[in-house]
Coordinates of C-alpha atoms in Angstrom, one line a residue:
X16 CA -55.7 33.6 61.9
X17 CA -52.3 32.1 62.8
X18 CA -52.1 33.6 65.9
X19 CA -49.3 31.6 67.1
X20 CA -46.9 33.0 64.5
X21 CA -48.0 36.5 64.9
X22 CA -47.8 36.9 68.6
X23 CA -44.8 34.6 69.5
X24 CA -42.8 36.5 66.8
X25 CA -44.0 39.9 67.9
X26 CA -43.4 39.2 71.5
X27 CA -40.3 37.4 71.7
X28 CA -38.1 37.6 68.4
X29 CA -35.4 35.9 70.3
X30 CA -37.4 32.7 70.4
X31 CA -38.5 32.9 66.6
X32 CA -35.1 32.3 65.2
X33 CA -32.8 29.4 65.1
X34 CA -29.3 31.1 65.6
X35 CA -27.4 31.4 68.8
X36 CA -27.9 34.4 70.9
X37 CA -28.4 37.0 68.3
X38 CA -31.2 38.6 70.2
X39 CA -32.6 40.3 67.3
X40 CA -33.5 38.2 68.9
X41 CA -33.3 40.4 71.8
X42 CA -34.7 43.6 70.1
X43 CA -35.5 45.5 73.3
X44 CA -39.2 45.5 73.3
X45 CA -40.4 48.5 75.7
X46 CA -42.5 47.6 78.6
X47 CA -45.6 49.2 77.2
X48 CA -45.4 47.3 73.9
X49 CA -44.8 44.0 75.8
X50 CA -48.0 44.7 77.9
X51 CA -49.8 45.7 74.7
X52 CA -48.6 42.3 72.7
X53 CA -49.4 40.2 75.9
X54 CA -53.1 41.4 75.7
X55 CA -53.0 40.1 72.2
X56 CA -52.4 36.6 73.2
X57 CA -55.3 34.4 73.0
X58 CA -56.4 32.8 76.2
X59 CA -56.3 29.2 76.2
X60 CA -58.3 27.0 78.6
X61 CA -56.5 23.7 79.1
X62 CA -59.6 22.2 80.7
X63 CA -61.7 22.7 77.7
X64 CA -59.2 20.9 75.5
X65 CA -60.1 17.4 74.2
X66 CA -58.3 14.6 76.0
X67 CA -56.9 11.1 74.8
X68 CA -57.6 11.6 71.0
X69 CA -55.6 12.2 67.9
X70 CA -57.5 15.6 67.6
X71 CA -56.0 16.6 71.1
X72 CA -52.4 16.4 69.7
X73 CA -50.9 20.0 69.4
X74 CA -48.2 21.0 67.4
X75 CA -44.9 22.1 68.6
X76 CA -45.7 25.7 67.5
X77 CA -48.9 25.7 69.5
X78 CA -47.3 24.4 72.6
X79 CA -44.5 27.0 72.3
X80 CA -47.2 29.6 72.0
X81 CA -48.8 28.5 75.2
X82 CA -45.4 28.5 77.0
X83 CA -44.6 32.1 75.8
X84 CA -48.1 33.0 76.8
X85 CA -47.6 31.6 80.4
X86 CA -44.1 33.7 80.5
X87 CA -45.6 36.8 79.1
X88 CA -48.5 36.6 81.7
X89 CA -46.5 35.7 84.5
X90 CA -43.1 37.3 84.5
X91 CA -42.5 36.1 88.2
X92 CA -44.3 33.0 87.7
X93 CA -41.0 31.0 88.8
X94 CA -41.9 32.0 92.2
X95 CA -45.3 30.6 92.1
X96 CA -45.4 26.6 92.5
X97 CA -48.6 26.4 90.5
X98 CA -47.1 28.3 87.7
X99 CA -43.9 26.3 87.9
X100 CA -45.7 22.9 87.6
X101 CA -47.8 24.3 84.7
X102 CA -44.7 25.4 83.0
X103 CA -42.8 22.2 83.5
X104 CA -45.5 20.1 82.3
X105 CA -46.1 22.0 79.1
X106 CA -42.7 22.2 78.4
X107 CA -42.2 18.4 78.8
X108 CA -45.2 18.2 76.4
X109 CA -43.4 20.5 73.8
X110 CA -40.2 18.5 74.2
X111 CA -42.1 15.4 72.8
X112 CA -44.0 17.1 70.0
X113 CA -42.9 16.6 66.5
X114 CA -40.8 19.6 65.2
X115 CA -39.8 20.6 68.5
X116 CA -36.2 22.6 68.3
X117 CA -34.1 21.0 71.1
X118 CA -31.8 24.3 71.0
X119 CA -34.8 26.3 71.9
X120 CA -34.0 28.8 74.6
X121 CA -37.3 27.9 76.3
X122 CA -35.5 24.7 77.5
X123 CA -32.8 26.9 79.1
X124 CA -35.4 29.2 80.6
X125 CA -37.1 26.0 81.9
X126 CA -34.0 24.4 83.2
X127 CA -32.5 27.3 85.0
X128 CA -35.5 29.4 86.0
X129 CA -38.2 26.9 86.5
X130 CA -36.2 23.9 87.6
X131 CA -37.3 21.6 84.6
X132 CA -33.9 19.9 84.3
X133 CA -34.8 17.0 82.1
X134 CA -37.7 18.4 80.2
X135 CA -35.8 18.8 77.0
X136 CA -34.1 15.3 77.1
X137 CA -36.2 12.8 75.3
X138 CA -36.7 9.7 77.5
X139 CA -34.2 6.9 76.7
X140 CA -35.8 4.0 75.0
X141 CA -34.7 0.7 73.6
X142 CA -34.8 -0.3 70.1
X143 CA -37.7 -2.3 70.4
X144 CA -39.6 0.4 72.0
X145 CA -38.7 3.6 70.2
X146 CA -42.0 5.5 70.0
X147 CA -41.8 5.9 66.2
X148 CA -38.5 4.7 64.9
X149 CA -36.1 6.8 66.6
X150 CA -33.3 5.0 68.3
X151 CA -32.1 6.2 71.6
X152 CA -29.2 8.4 71.9
X153 CA -26.8 5.9 73.5
X154 CA -27.7 3.5 70.6
X155 CA -27.2 5.8 67.6
X156 CA -24.8 4.4 65.3
X157 CA -22.4 6.3 63.4
X158 CA -23.8 7.3 60.1
X159 CA -21.4 7.6 57.0
X160 CA -20.5 11.3 56.1
X161 CA -21.3 10.8 52.3
X162 CA -24.8 9.3 53.4
X163 CA -25.6 12.5 55.3
X164 CA -24.3 14.8 52.6
X165 CA -26.5 13.1 50.0
X166 CA -29.4 13.4 52.1
X167 CA -29.0 17.0 52.8
X168 CA -28.5 17.5 49.0
X169 CA -31.8 15.6 48.4
X170 CA -33.4 17.9 50.7
X171 CA -32.2 21.1 48.9
X172 CA -33.0 19.3 45.4
X173 CA -36.7 18.9 46.8
X174 CA -37.1 22.6 47.4
X175 CA -36.0 23.4 43.6
X176 CA -32.3 24.3 44.4
X177 CA -30.4 23.7 41.3
X178 CA -28.0 20.5 41.4
X179 CA -24.8 22.4 41.4
X180 CA -25.9 24.7 44.2
X181 CA -27.4 21.9 46.4
X182 CA -24.1 20.2 46.1
X183 CA -22.5 23.4 47.5
X184 CA -25.0 23.7 50.3
X185 CA -24.6 20.2 51.4
X186 CA -20.8 20.4 51.4
X187 CA -20.7 23.4 53.6
X188 CA -23.1 21.9 56.0
X189 CA -21.4 18.5 56.2
X190 CA -18.0 20.1 56.5
X191 CA -19.2 21.8 59.7
X192 CA -20.1 18.4 61.0
X193 CA -16.9 16.9 60.1
X194 CA -15.1 19.6 61.9
X195 CA -17.0 19.2 65.2
X196 CA -19.1 22.4 64.7
X197 CA -22.3 20.3 65.3
X198 CA -24.6 23.2 65.7
X199 CA -24.0 24.6 62.1
X200 CA -24.3 21.4 60.1
X201 CA -27.1 19.0 60.0
X202 CA -28.6 20.9 62.9
X203 CA -29.1 23.9 60.7
X204 CA -30.8 22.2 58.0
X205 CA -34.3 22.2 58.9
X206 CA -34.7 25.2 61.5
X207 CA -32.4 27.7 59.4
X208 CA -32.8 26.7 55.9
X209 CA -35.8 24.4 55.2
X210 CA -38.2 26.3 57.8
X211 CA -37.3 29.7 56.3
X212 CA -38.0 28.6 52.8
X213 CA -41.2 27.1 54.1
X214 CA -42.0 30.6 55.4
X215 CA -41.3 32.3 52.2
X216 CA -38.5 34.4 53.7
X217 CA -35.5 32.6 52.0
X218 CA -35.6 31.5 48.4
X219 CA -34.1 28.2 46.9
X220 CA -32.8 29.2 43.6
X221 CA -32.4 33.0 43.0
X222 CA -30.1 34.3 40.5
X223 CA -26.8 35.8 41.7
X224 CA -26.6 39.4 40.0
X225 CA -23.3 41.3 39.7
X226 CA -24.5 44.9 40.2
X227 CA -21.0 46.6 39.5
X228 CA -17.4 45.3 38.8
X229 CA -13.8 46.4 38.3
X230 CA -10.6 44.4 37.9
X231 CA -10.3 44.1 41.6
X232 CA -13.6 44.9 43.1
X233 CA -17.3 43.8 42.6
X234 CA -20.8 44.4 44.1
X235 CA -23.0 41.4 44.1
X236 CA -26.6 40.9 44.9
X237 CA -27.7 37.4 46.3
X238 CA -31.6 38.1 45.7
X239 CA -32.4 36.5 49.3
X240 CA -31.1 33.4 47.9
X241 CA -29.3 30.6 49.9
X242 CA -26.2 32.2 51.6
X243 CA -24.7 28.7 51.5
X244 CA -24.0 29.1 47.7
X245 CA -23.8 32.8 47.6
X246 CA -20.9 32.9 49.9
X247 CA -18.6 30.5 48.1
X248 CA -19.7 32.3 44.9
X249 CA -18.5 35.6 46.3
X250 CA -15.3 34.2 47.8
X251 CA -14.3 32.5 44.5
X252 CA -14.8 35.8 42.6
X253 CA -12.6 37.7 45.1
X254 CA -9.7 35.0 44.7
X255 CA -10.1 34.9 40.8
X256 CA -9.6 38.7 40.8
X257 CA -6.5 38.3 43.4
X258 CA -4.7 35.8 41.1
X259 CA -4.9 38.2 38.2
X260 CA -4.5 41.5 40.1
X261 CA -3.0 40.7 43.4
X262 CA -6.1 41.6 45.5
X263 CA -9.7 41.0 45.0
X264 CA -12.7 42.4 47.3
X265 CA -16.3 41.6 46.8
X266 CA -19.2 43.1 48.7
X267 CA -22.6 41.2 48.7
X268 CA -26.2 42.4 49.5
X269 CA -29.4 40.7 50.0
X270 CA -28.0 37.5 51.3
X271 CA -28.6 35.2 53.9
X272 CA -27.3 33.0 56.5
X273 CA -24.2 31.6 54.8
X274 CA -23.2 28.7 57.0
X275 CA -20.6 27.8 59.6
X276 CA -21.1 31.3 60.6
X277 CA -23.2 31.6 63.7
X278 CA -22.0 31.5 67.5
X279 CA -21.9 28.0 69.2
X280 CA -21.4 26.6 72.7
X281 CA -17.8 25.8 73.6
X282 CA -16.8 27.8 70.5
X283 CA -13.1 28.5 69.9
X284 CA -12.9 29.3 66.4
X285 CA -15.4 28.7 63.7
X286 CA -14.2 28.0 60.1
X287 CA -16.1 30.0 57.5
X288 CA -15.5 29.9 53.7
X289 CA -12.3 31.3 53.9
X290 CA -10.9 28.0 55.4
X291 CA -11.9 26.4 52.3
X292 CA -10.0 28.5 50.0
X293 CA -6.6 29.8 51.7
X294 CA -4.8 26.4 51.7
X295 CA -4.9 22.5 50.9
X296 CA -3.5 20.0 52.9
X297 CA -4.0 15.9 53.4
X298 CA -5.6 16.7 56.7
X299 CA -7.8 19.5 55.6
X300 CA -8.8 18.5 52.2
X301 CA -10.2 15.0 50.8
X302 CA -10.9 14.3 47.4
X303 CA -14.2 12.7 48.5
X304 CA -15.0 15.7 50.7
X305 CA -15.0 19.1 49.0
X306 CA -16.6 19.9 45.6
X307 CA -14.4 20.2 42.4
X308 CA -14.7 24.3 42.3
X309 CA -13.1 24.3 45.9
X310 CA -10.4 21.7 45.0
X311 CA -9.3 23.7 42.2
X312 CA -8.4 26.7 44.2
X313 CA -4.8 27.2 44.0
X314 CA -2.7 27.5 47.1
X315 CA -1.4 30.9 48.4
X316 CA -4.5 33.2 49.0
X317 CA -5.0 35.0 52.4
X318 CA -8.8 35.4 53.0
X319 CA -10.7 37.7 55.0
X320 CA -14.6 37.8 55.4
X321 CA -17.3 38.9 57.6
X322 CA -21.2 39.3 57.8
X323 CA -23.6 41.3 59.6
X324 CA -26.5 39.8 61.7
X325 CA -29.7 40.7 63.7
X326 CA -28.8 43.2 66.4
X327 CA -27.8 41.8 69.7
X328 CA -24.6 44.0 70.9
X329 CA -25.2 47.2 72.5
X330 CA -22.6 49.9 71.7
X331 CA -20.3 51.1 74.6
X332 CA -22.2 53.0 77.2
X333 CA -25.5 52.0 75.5
X334 CA -28.2 49.4 76.4
X335 CA -30.0 48.7 73.1
X336 CA -29.1 45.8 70.8
X337 CA -27.9 47.7 67.6
X338 CA -25.3 45.4 65.9
X339 CA -25.1 41.7 65.3
X340 CA -22.2 39.5 66.8
X341 CA -20.6 40.6 63.7
X342 CA -17.7 38.0 63.4
X343 CA -14.4 38.9 61.7
X344 CA -12.6 35.9 59.8
X345 CA -9.1 35.5 58.6
X346 CA -7.5 32.7 57.0
X347 CA -3.7 32.4 56.5
X348 CA -1.8 29.4 55.0
X349 CA 1.3 28.2 56.7
X350 CA 3.7 25.1 56.5
X351 CA 1.4 23.5 59.0
X352 CA -0.8 20.8 57.8
X353 CA -3.9 23.0 58.5
X354 CA -4.4 26.8 57.7
X355 CA -4.6 29.4 60.4
X356 CA -8.0 30.4 60.8
X357 CA -9.6 32.7 63.1
X358 CA -13.4 33.7 63.4
X359 CA -14.4 35.4 66.5
X360 CA -17.7 37.2 67.3
X361 CA -17.2 40.8 68.3
X362 CA -19.4 40.1 71.3
X363 CA -18.0 38.8 74.7
X364 CA -20.3 36.0 74.9
X365 CA -23.3 34.6 73.2
X366 CA -26.5 32.8 74.4
X367 CA -24.9 29.2 74.3
X368 CA -22.0 30.3 76.7
X369 CA -24.7 31.8 79.0
X370 CA -26.5 28.6 79.0
X371 CA -23.6 26.6 79.9
X372 CA -23.0 28.9 82.8
X373 CA -26.5 28.1 83.9
X374 CA -25.8 24.2 83.6
X375 CA -22.7 24.6 85.7
X376 CA -24.6 26.8 88.3
X377 CA -22.1 29.7 88.0
X378 CA -22.6 33.4 87.5
X379 CA -22.1 35.2 84.2
X380 CA -18.9 37.1 84.1
X381 CA -19.6 41.0 85.0
X382 CA -19.4 43.2 81.9
X383 CA -20.7 40.4 79.3
X384 CA -24.3 41.4 79.6
X385 CA -26.1 44.5 80.2
X386 CA -29.8 45.1 80.7
X387 CA -32.0 48.2 79.8
X388 CA -31.3 49.9 83.3
X389 CA -27.6 49.9 82.4
X390 CA -26.9 47.4 84.9
X391 CA -24.0 44.8 84.3
X392 CA -25.8 41.5 85.0
X393 CA -24.1 38.3 86.4
X394 CA -27.4 36.6 87.5
X395 CA -27.3 33.7 85.0
X396 CA -30.8 32.7 85.6
X397 CA -32.3 36.0 85.4
X398 CA -30.2 36.9 82.3
X399 CA -31.7 33.9 80.5
X400 CA -35.3 34.9 81.5
X401 CA -34.8 38.6 80.3
X402 CA -33.1 37.5 77.1
X403 CA -36.7 36.0 76.4
X404 CA -38.2 39.2 77.3
X405 CA -35.7 41.3 75.1
X406 CA -34.5 43.5 78.2
X407 CA -30.8 42.4 78.0
X408 CA -28.0 43.0 75.5
X409 CA -24.6 41.5 74.8
X410 CA -21.6 43.8 75.3
X411 CA -18.9 43.9 72.8
X412 CA -15.4 42.3 73.3
X413 CA -13.8 44.2 76.3
X414 CA -17.1 44.2 78.1
X415 CA -19.4 46.9 79.2
X416 CA -18.0 50.4 79.4
X417 CA -14.3 51.4 78.8
X418 CA -12.4 50.0 81.7
X419 CA -11.3 46.8 79.8
X420 CA -11.4 48.2 76.4
X421 CA -15.1 47.6 75.6
X422 CA -14.8 50.3 73.0
X423 CA -12.4 48.3 71.0
X424 CA -15.0 45.4 70.4
X425 CA -17.5 48.0 69.9
X426 CA -15.4 49.6 67.2
X427 CA -14.7 46.0 65.5
X428 CA -18.5 45.3 65.5
X429 CA -19.3 48.7 64.0
X430 CA -16.4 48.0 61.3
X431 CA -18.0 44.8 60.3
X432 CA -21.5 46.4 60.2
X433 CA -19.9 49.2 58.0
X434 CA -18.3 47.0 55.6
X435 CA -21.5 45.0 55.3
X436 CA -23.8 48.1 54.7
X437 CA -22.2 50.8 53.3
X438 CA -20.8 49.5 50.0
X439 CA -24.4 47.6 49.8
X440 CA -26.9 50.5 50.9
X441 CA -27.9 47.7 53.0
X442 CA -30.3 47.4 56.0
X443 CA -29.1 47.1 59.6
X444 CA -30.4 46.9 63.1
X445 CA -34.0 46.6 63.3
X446 CA -34.5 46.2 59.4
X447 CA -32.8 42.6 59.7
X448 CA -34.3 41.5 62.9
X449 CA -36.5 39.1 61.0
X450 CA -39.7 40.2 62.1
X451 CA -42.5 42.5 60.7
X452 CA -43.2 44.4 63.9
X453 CA -46.6 45.6 62.5
X454 CA -47.9 42.1 62.0
X455 CA -45.4 39.9 63.9
X456 CA -45.0 37.7 61.0
X457 CA -41.6 36.6 59.8
X458 CA -39.8 38.6 57.3
X459 CA -36.6 38.3 55.1
X460 CA -33.4 39.1 56.6
X461 CA -31.1 40.7 53.8
X462 CA -27.7 40.3 55.2
X463 CA -24.5 41.9 53.9
X464 CA -21.2 40.1 53.5
X465 CA -17.5 41.1 52.4
X466 CA -14.8 39.0 51.0
X467 CA -11.2 40.1 50.5
X468 CA -8.5 37.9 49.0
X469 CA -4.9 38.5 48.7
X470 CA -2.6 36.6 46.4
X471 CA 0.7 36.1 48.4
X472 CA 3.0 35.3 45.3
X473 CA 2.4 38.9 44.0
X474 CA 4.3 40.1 47.1
X475 CA 6.6 37.1 48.0
X476 CA 7.5 33.6 47.4
X477 CA 4.7 31.5 48.7
X478 CA 7.0 28.7 50.3
X479 CA 8.7 31.5 52.2
X480 CA 5.5 32.9 53.3
X481 CA 4.3 29.6 54.7
X482 CA 7.6 28.7 56.4
X483 CA 7.6 32.3 58.2
X484 CA 4.2 31.8 59.1
X485 CA 4.7 28.1 60.1
X486 CA 7.8 29.1 62.2
X487 CA 5.7 31.7 64.3
X488 CA 3.0 29.5 64.9
X489 CA 5.0 26.7 66.1
X490 CA 6.9 29.1 68.4
X491 CA 3.5 30.0 70.2
X492 CA 2.5 26.4 70.6
X493 CA 6.0 25.7 72.0
X494 CA 6.1 28.6 74.5
X495 CA 6.0 28.3 78.1
X496 CA 2.7 26.6 79.2
X497 CA 0.6 27.9 82.2
X498 CA 1.2 25.4 85.4
X499 CA -2.6 25.7 85.8
X500 CA -3.7 25.2 82.1
X501 CA -4.3 22.0 79.9
X502 CA -0.6 21.6 79.1
X503 CA -0.9 22.7 75.5
X504 CA -1.3 25.8 73.4
X505 CA -3.4 25.7 70.3
X506 CA -3.1 28.0 67.4
X507 CA -6.5 29.1 65.4
X508 CA -7.8 26.3 63.3
X509 CA -5.8 23.7 65.2
X510 CA -8.9 22.4 67.4
X511 CA -11.2 22.1 64.3
X512 CA -8.4 20.2 62.6
X513 CA -8.1 17.8 65.5
X514 CA -11.8 17.2 65.5
X515 CA -11.8 16.5 61.7
X516 CA -9.1 14.0 61.8
X517 CA -10.8 12.2 64.8
X518 CA -14.2 12.3 63.0
X519 CA -12.9 11.0 59.6
X520 CA -11.2 8.2 61.5
X521 CA -14.5 7.4 63.2
X522 CA -16.1 7.1 59.8
X523 CA -19.1 9.2 60.3
X524 CA -21.2 11.4 62.4
X525 CA -23.7 10.4 65.3
X526 CA -27.1 11.9 64.8
X527 CA -28.7 12.8 68.1
X528 CA -32.4 11.9 68.6
X529 CA -33.4 15.7 68.1
X530 CA -32.0 15.5 64.6
X531 CA -33.2 12.0 63.9
X532 CA -36.6 13.6 64.3
X533 CA -35.9 16.4 62.0
X534 CA -34.5 14.0 59.3
X535 CA -37.7 12.0 59.6
X536 CA -40.1 15.0 59.4
X537 CA -38.2 16.3 56.2
X538 CA -38.3 12.7 54.7
X539 CA -42.0 12.3 55.4
X540 CA -43.0 15.8 54.1
X541 CA -40.7 16.6 51.1
X542 CA -41.5 15.1 47.8
X543 CA -39.6 12.1 46.6
X544 CA -37.6 11.8 49.8
X545 CA -39.6 8.8 51.3
X546 CA -39.0 6.7 48.2
X547 CA -35.4 7.4 48.4
X548 CA -35.0 7.0 52.3
X549 CA -37.5 4.3 53.3
X550 CA -35.4 3.5 56.3
X551 CA -32.5 5.5 57.9
X552 CA -29.6 3.9 59.4
X553 CA -30.7 4.7 63.0
X554 CA -34.3 3.5 62.5

């Protein structure tokens, strides 16, 4: 019995997923159930384990299971010196295990609750003493974007993804890395896509079915294929309809994570597929970067898209996670050399932001997180701990209650959920948590999306629209700056464009040690990759 998959997933769904704080991750597990599930965890006697042998090496999953067991059986263990030492030692062992996820929330818990500040940072090593071919972080060379995209495409091909679709998937991921959204590019390849295909909850090459269609609308079924190609397919369909009839709307069901869509630390705006279709400019598009079907899209389409996700947001005056972070995304062309693209979650914060507060030693702003007792929490370390236990929920934009307009964010989150489920007769909440509560095993997460395109030239001349939009946006940037601010005002899409220009000039991306390990693991375990990639640039 693979107890580590079953009990980990059942006890702590937050820790069994790869996305930023979508606590479906914080499904609120009742105390009685937590107690019952804790009893299911096997007792591991470290003293009986073999020492100093290859057989003694434990997998990352097994070490992670032991850490979870330690947390579950010792909810106040951070106050006990012996438990702290055991947790820190085990976390260090986990950090060095092959397959360890460096973004695992366990490291944040270890750092902020147990004082394991360096446990998740691999030791710096020289090129001649690299412990398995991985160059230390400070010595990592810049790796060419084309090389990285080709590698990701080959990985998808090794799973049986069709060549055209593998190209789309790799394009979406590398575009994220080019635009500085590091957590949603190469960093997503193994934990979100490959691992889920390995688990059988995401399928590499399912057909896309058009369930119903009119001149201006369509309902599409992704059949739990890769959202990385389902999303562009639906957006293109909406654009094609808009070009013929002015407006195109496509609803999608049974899709999966569709890339550049999750929350991330220091996020300002995240660019979704809309950004790839609303405008072309020398700074945004490069003939070497975007696949032909995207390059052929005509200028002049306004894009609007959204997706639901695992439950993490509690409704106003509620405490149970019921909705995903449910971002809303708009893309609008202008005379600027980049499109106006805004992608905002409908929650105040996400896990990554709370982890940043912990690193900086500051409290979480009141109203961003609420626990199952109805308390608006500010104790950052305690919040991270209770996120693991599933007893905290995010609040919608505006915060808890209605004093600062929390009902507005709640309403927007609910709007996204409705547009992603009502047309599709799709699941929501617990049904897309990714965990089978009866067995604790991973299960498919059939997400819903929607895509709206508007052809500007059906309403007014495109150049006039762009000029009007550009003048307004420039006026915002030129407006009076705060004397206590950074001295600059940005508009949506501008920070990502700045990052893209800088990285393209740099000639590639740096691959951190943790992702080097992921690449090596994929190369060594996927058919045909070892022959094509005998040595990576960082080895």
